Coordinates of C-alpha atoms and ligand atoms in Angstrom, one line a residue:
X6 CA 0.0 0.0 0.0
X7 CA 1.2 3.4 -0.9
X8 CA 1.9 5.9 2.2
X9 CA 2.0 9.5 2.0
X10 CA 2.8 11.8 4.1
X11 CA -0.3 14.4 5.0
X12 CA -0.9 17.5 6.2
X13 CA -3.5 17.9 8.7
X14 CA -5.0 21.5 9.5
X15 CA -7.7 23.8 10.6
X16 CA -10.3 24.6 7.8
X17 CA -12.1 26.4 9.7
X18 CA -13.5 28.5 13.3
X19 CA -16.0 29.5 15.0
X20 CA -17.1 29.8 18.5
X21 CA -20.4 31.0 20.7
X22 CA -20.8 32.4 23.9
X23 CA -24.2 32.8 25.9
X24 CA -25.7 36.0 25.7
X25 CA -26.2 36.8 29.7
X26 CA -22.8 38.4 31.1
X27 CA -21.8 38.2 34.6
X28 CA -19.0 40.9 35.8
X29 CA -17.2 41.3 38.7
X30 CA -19.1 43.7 40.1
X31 CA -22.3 41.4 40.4
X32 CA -20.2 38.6 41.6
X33 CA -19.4 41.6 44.0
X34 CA -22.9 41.5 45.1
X35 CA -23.2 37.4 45.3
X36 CA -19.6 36.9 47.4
X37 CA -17.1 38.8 49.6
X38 CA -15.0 39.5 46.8
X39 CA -14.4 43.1 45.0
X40 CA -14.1 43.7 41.0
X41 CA -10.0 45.4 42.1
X42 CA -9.2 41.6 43.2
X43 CA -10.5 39.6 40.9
X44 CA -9.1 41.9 38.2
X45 CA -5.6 41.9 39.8
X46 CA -5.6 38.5 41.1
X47 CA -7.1 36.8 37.9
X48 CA -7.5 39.4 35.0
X49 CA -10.9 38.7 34.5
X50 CA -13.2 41.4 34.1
X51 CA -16.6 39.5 33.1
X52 CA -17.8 35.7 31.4
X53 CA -20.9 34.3 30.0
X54 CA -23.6 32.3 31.8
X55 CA -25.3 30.2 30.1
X56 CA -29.2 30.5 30.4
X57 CA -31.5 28.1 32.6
X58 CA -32.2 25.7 29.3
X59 CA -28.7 25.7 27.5
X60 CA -27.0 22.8 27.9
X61 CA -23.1 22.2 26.7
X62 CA -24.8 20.8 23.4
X63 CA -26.7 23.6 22.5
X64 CA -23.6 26.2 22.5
X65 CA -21.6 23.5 21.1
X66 CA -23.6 23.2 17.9
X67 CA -24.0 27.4 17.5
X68 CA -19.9 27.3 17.6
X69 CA -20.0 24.0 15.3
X70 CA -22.2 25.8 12.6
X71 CA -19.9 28.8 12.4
X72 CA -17.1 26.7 12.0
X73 CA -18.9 25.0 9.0
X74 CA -19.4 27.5 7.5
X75 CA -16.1 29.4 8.2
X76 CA -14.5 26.3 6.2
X77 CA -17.3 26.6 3.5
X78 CA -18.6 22.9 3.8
X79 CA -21.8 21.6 4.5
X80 CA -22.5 19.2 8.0
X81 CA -22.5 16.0 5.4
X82 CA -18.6 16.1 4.6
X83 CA -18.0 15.9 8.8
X84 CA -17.4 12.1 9.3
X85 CA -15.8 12.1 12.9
X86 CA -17.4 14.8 15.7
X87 CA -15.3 15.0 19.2
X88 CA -16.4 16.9 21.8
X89 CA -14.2 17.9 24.5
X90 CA -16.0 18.9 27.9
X91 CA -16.1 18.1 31.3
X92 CA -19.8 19.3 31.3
X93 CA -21.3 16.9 29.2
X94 CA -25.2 17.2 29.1
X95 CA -25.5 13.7 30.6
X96 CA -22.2 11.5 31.7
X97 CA -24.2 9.2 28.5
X98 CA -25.5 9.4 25.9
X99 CA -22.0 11.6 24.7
X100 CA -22.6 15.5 24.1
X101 CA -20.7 14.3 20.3
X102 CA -23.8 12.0 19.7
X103 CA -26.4 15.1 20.7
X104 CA -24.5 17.4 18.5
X105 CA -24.6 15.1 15.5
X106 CA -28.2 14.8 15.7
X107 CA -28.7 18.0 16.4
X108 CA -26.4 19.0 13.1
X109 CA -28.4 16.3 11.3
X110 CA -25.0 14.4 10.1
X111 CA -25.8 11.1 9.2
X112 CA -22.3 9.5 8.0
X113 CA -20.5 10.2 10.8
X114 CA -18.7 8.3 14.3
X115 CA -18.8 10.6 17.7
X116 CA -17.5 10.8 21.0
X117 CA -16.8 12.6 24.2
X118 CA -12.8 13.6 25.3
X119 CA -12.5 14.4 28.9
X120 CA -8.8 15.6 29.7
X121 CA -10.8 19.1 31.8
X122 CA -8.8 22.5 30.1
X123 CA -6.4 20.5 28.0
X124 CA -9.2 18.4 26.4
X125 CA -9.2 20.7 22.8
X126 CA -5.2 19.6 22.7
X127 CA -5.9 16.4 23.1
X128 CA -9.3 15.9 20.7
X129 CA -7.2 17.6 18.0
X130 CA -4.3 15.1 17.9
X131 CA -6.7 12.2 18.0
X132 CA -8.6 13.6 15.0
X133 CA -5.3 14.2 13.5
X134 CA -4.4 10.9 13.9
X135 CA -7.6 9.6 12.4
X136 CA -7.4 12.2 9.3
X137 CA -3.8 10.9 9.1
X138 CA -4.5 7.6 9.3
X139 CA -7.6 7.4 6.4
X140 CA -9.5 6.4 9.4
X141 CA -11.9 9.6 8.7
X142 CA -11.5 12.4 6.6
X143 CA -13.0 15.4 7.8
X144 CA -13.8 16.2 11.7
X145 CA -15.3 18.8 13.5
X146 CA -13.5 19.0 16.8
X147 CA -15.4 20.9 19.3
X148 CA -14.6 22.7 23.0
X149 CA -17.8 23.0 24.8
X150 CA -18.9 23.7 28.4
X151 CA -21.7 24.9 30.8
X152 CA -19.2 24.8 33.6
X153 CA -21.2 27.4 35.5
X154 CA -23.2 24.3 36.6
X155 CA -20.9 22.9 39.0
X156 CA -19.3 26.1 40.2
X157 CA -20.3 26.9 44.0
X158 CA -21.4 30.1 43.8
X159 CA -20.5 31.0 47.1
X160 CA -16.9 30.3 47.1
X161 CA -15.0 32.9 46.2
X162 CA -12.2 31.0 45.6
X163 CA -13.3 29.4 42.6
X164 CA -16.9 30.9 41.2
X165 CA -14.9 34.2 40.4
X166 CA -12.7 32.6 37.7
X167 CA -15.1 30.4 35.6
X168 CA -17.2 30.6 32.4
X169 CA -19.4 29.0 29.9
X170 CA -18.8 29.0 25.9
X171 CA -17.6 26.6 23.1
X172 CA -15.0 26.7 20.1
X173 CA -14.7 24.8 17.2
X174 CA -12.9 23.7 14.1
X175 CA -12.7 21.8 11.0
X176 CA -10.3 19.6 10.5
X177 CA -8.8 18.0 7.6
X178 CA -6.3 17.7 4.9
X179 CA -4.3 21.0 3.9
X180 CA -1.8 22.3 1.6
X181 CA 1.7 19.8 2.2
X182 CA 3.6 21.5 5.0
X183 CA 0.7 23.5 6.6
X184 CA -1.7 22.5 9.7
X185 CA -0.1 20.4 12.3
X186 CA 4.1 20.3 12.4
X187 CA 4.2 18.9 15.8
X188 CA 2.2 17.8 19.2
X189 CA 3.1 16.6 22.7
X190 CA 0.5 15.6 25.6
X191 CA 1.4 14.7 29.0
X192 CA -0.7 13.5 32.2
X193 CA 0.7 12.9 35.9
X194 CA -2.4 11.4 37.6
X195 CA -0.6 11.6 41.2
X196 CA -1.5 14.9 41.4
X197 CA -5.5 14.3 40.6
X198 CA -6.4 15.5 44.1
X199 CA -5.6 19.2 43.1
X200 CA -8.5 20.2 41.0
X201 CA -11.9 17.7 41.4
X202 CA -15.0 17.2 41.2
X203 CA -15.3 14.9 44.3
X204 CA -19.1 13.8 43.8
X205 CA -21.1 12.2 41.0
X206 CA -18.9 9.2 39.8
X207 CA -18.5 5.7 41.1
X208 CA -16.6 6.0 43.7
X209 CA -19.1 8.7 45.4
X210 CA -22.3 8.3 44.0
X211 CA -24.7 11.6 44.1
X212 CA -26.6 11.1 47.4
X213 CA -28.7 13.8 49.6
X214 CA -25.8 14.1 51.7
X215 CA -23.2 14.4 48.9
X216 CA -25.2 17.8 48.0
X217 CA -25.6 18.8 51.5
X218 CA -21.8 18.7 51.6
X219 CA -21.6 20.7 48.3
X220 CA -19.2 17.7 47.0
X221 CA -20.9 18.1 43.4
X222 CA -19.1 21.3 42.9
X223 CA -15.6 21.7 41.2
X224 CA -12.7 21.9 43.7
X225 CA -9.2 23.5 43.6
X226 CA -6.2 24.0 45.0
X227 CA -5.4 26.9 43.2
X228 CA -1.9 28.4 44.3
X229 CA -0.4 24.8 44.1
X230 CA -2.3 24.7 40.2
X231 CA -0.9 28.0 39.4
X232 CA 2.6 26.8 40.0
X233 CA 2.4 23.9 38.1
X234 CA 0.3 25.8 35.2
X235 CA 3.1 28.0 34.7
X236 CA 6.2 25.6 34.8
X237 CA 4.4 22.5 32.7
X238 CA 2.8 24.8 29.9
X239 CA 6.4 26.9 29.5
X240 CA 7.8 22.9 29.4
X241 CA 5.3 21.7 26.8
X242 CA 5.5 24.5 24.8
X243 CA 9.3 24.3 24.2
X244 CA 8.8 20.4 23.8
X245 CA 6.2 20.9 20.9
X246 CA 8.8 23.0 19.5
X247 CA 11.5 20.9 19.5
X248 CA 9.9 18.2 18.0
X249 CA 9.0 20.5 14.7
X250 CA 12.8 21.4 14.8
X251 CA 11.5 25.1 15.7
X252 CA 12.8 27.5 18.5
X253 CA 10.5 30.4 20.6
X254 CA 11.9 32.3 18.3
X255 CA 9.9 31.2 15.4
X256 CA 6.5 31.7 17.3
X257 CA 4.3 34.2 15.9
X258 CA 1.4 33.7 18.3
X259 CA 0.7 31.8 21.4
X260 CA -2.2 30.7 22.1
X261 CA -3.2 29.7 25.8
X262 CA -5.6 28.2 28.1
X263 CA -7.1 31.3 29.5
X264 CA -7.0 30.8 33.2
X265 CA -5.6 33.7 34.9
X266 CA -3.5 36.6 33.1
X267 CA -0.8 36.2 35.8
X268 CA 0.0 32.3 34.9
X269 CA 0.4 34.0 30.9
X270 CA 2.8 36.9 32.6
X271 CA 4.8 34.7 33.7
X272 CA 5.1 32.2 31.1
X273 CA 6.2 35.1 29.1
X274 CA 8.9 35.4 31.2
X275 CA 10.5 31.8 31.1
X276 CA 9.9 31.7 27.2
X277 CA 11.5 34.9 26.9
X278 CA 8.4 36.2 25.0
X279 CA 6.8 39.8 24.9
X280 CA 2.7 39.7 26.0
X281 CA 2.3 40.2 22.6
X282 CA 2.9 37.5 21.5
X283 CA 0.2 35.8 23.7
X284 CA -3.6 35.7 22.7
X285 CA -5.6 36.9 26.0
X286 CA -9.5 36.8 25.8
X287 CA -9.7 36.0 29.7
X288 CA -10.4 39.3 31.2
X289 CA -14.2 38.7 28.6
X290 CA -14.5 35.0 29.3
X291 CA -13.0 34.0 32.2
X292 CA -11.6 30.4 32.3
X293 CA -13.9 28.3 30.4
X294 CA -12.3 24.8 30.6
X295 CA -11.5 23.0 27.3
X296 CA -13.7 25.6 25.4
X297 CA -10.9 28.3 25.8
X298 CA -8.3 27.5 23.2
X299 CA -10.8 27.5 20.6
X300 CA -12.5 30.3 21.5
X301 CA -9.4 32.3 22.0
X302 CA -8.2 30.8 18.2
X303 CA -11.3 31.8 16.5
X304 CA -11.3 35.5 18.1
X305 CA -7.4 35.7 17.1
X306 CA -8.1 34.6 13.6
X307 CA -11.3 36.7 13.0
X308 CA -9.2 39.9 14.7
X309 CA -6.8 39.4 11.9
X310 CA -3.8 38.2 14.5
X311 CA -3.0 35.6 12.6
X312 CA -1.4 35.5 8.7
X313 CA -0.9 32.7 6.4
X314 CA 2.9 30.8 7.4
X315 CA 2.8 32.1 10.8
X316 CA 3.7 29.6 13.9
X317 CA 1.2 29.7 16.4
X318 CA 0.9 27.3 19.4
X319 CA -1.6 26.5 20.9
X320 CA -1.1 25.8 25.2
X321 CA -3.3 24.0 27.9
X322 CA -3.0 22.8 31.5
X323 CA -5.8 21.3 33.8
X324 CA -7.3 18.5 35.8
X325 CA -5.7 15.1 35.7
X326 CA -3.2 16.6 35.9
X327 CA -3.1 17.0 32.2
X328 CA -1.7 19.1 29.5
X329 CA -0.6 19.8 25.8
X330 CA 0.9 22.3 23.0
X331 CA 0.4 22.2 19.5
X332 CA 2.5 23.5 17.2
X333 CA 0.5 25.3 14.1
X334 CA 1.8 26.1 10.6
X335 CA -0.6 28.2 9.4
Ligands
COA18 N1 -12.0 37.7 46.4 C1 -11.3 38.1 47.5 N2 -10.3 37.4 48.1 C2 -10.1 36.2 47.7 C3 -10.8 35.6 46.6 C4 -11.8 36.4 46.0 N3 -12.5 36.0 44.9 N4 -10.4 34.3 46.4 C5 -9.5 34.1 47.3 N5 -9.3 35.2 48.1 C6 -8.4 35.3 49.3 C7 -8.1 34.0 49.9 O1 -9.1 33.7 50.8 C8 -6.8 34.4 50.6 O2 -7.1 35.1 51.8 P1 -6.2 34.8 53.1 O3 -4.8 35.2 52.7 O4 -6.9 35.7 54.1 O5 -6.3 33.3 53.4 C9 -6.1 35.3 49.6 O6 -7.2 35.8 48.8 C10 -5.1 34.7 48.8 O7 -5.6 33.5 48.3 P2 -4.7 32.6 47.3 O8 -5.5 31.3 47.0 O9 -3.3 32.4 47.8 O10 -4.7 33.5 46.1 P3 -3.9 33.4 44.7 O11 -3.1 34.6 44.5 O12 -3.2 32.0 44.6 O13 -5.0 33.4 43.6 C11 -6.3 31.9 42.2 C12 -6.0 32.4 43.6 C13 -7.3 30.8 42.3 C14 -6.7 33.1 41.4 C15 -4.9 31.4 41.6 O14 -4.3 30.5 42.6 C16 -5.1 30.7 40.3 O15 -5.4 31.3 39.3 N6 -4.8 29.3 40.3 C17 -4.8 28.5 39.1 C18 -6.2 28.4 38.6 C19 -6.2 27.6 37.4 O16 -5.5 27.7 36.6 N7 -7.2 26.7 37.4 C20 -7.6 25.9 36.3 C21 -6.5 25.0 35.9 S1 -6.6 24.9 34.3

């Protein structure tokens, strides 16, 4: 059998956010916070909650259609759908099933990705794979989450910094030495504890006293996360990198997960980067899990921050632990 070498790339973007905006200064009126420290702590100014009937499916098929038709094609060319979320409408059916029939794609295989904020990374490189592999030949990988659902909105630690919204692109076959050069994922389960949901699985089934102890909601231990964050994305990036024989130098854009603008300040810093050079949507959005990448991809693109041969990489650390970079010709 003959074997060529392909190029896998993004076709095409688009993303959606809910319409009803929540900013600091009516979180300043739910919690004993103030707009000065979540701004200066976090760099978030505002995110999007996601009305009383919108489940993750619903925004994850508005930012699916946009794509679709960023990349001119019609739902019928999509044969492989991946949804990356930790929000999933139900833990089953998948949200990737509900999107397909909701898209009306008939021809097509779907499934669910959890890997929390560096799920995009991960669903990309497995529909690369597939595209790579003849396996499929078109995908629609999607970033989608109502994470406002399991946020306890009366803990300022953690209901300050999150949001809902979804990104997503079109994958497939580009021009040879465009799309994809290079991708490395890691995971370090030892250090699950840090972020959780503790509640809701097998090992701690939803009971009355499970919500009575709030142990449904997401937990963190956020200054031991941030240090991590900043260390293993500045590692993974550099790693990506290398493997496409490419330096920081040659990056034209970064970028991130958007969790908090002083985790990107001081990744500048070790990758010897000006701000610039990073893509920060944050301070609208908030942290919103493994929709952020795309979201923040689709916004840079549309703002015109990205021109044909740049490098851009594209960065993400969460739960698991996990994380990932990718490493974008494009
Ligand atoms: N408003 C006001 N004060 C707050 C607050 C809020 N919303 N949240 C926490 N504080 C207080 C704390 O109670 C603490 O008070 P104390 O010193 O009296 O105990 C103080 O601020 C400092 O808390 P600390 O947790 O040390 O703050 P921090 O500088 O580490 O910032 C995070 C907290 C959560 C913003 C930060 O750790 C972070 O961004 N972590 C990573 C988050 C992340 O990336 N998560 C997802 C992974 S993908």
């Amino acid at each position: 059998m003959e074997t060529r070498f392909k190029s896998i790339g993004i076709a095409g973007s688009g993303f959606y956010v809910p319409k009803k905006v929540l900013t600091n200064f009516d979180l300043e009126k739910i919690v004993d916070t103030t707009d000065n420290w979540i701004r200066t702590r976090t760099g978030v100014r505002e995110r999007r909650i996601a009305d009383d009937n919108e489940a993750t499916s619903d925004l994850a098929v508005k930012a699916a259609r946009k794509a679709l038709e960023d990349a001119r094609i019609s739902p019928q060319e999509i044969n492989l759908i991946i949804v990356a979320t930790l929000s999933p409408d139900y833990l089953f059916p998948s949200t990737a099933c509900l999107v397909q029939d909701k898209l009306g794609i008939k021809d097509a295989w779907a499934f669910d990705i959890e890997a929390a904020c560096s799920a995009f990374i991960y669903a990309l490189s497995v529909a690369e794979a597939f595209i790579k592999s003849d396996t499929c030949k078109t995908a629609l990988v999607i970033g989608a989450e109502v994470f406002s659902r399991i946020v306890n909105w009366k803990d300022r630690n953690t209901c300050v910094l999150m949001g809902d919204g979804a990104g997503a692109v079109v994958l497939r076959e580009v021009e040879n030495g465009k799309g994809i050069l290079s991708t490395h994922l890691g995971a370090d389960g030892s250090r699950a504890h840090l972020l959780k949901q503790p509640a809701g699985g097998s090992r701690l089934p939803a009971t009355e006293e499970t919500v009575r102890q709030g142990l449904h909601y997401f937990k963190m231990q956020g200054n031991e996360v941030f240090k991590l964050a900043v260390r293993i994305m500045s590692e993974s990036v550099i790693t990506a990198l290398k493997k496409g024989s490419l330096s920081n130098k040659d990056i034209d854009l970064i970028i991130p997960h958007q969790a908090n603008i002083r985790i990107l300040n001081a990744m500048a810093k070790k990758l010897s980067l000006p701000m610039e050079k990073f893509m920060v949507n944050l301070d609208k959005y908030g942290n919103t899990t493994a929709a952020s990448i795309p979201i923040a991809l689709d916004e840079a693109s549309k703002q015109g921050r990205i021109k044909e041969g740049d490098i851009v990489v594209l960065v993400a650390f969460g739960a698991g632990l996990t994380w990932g970079a990718t490493v974008i010709r494009w």
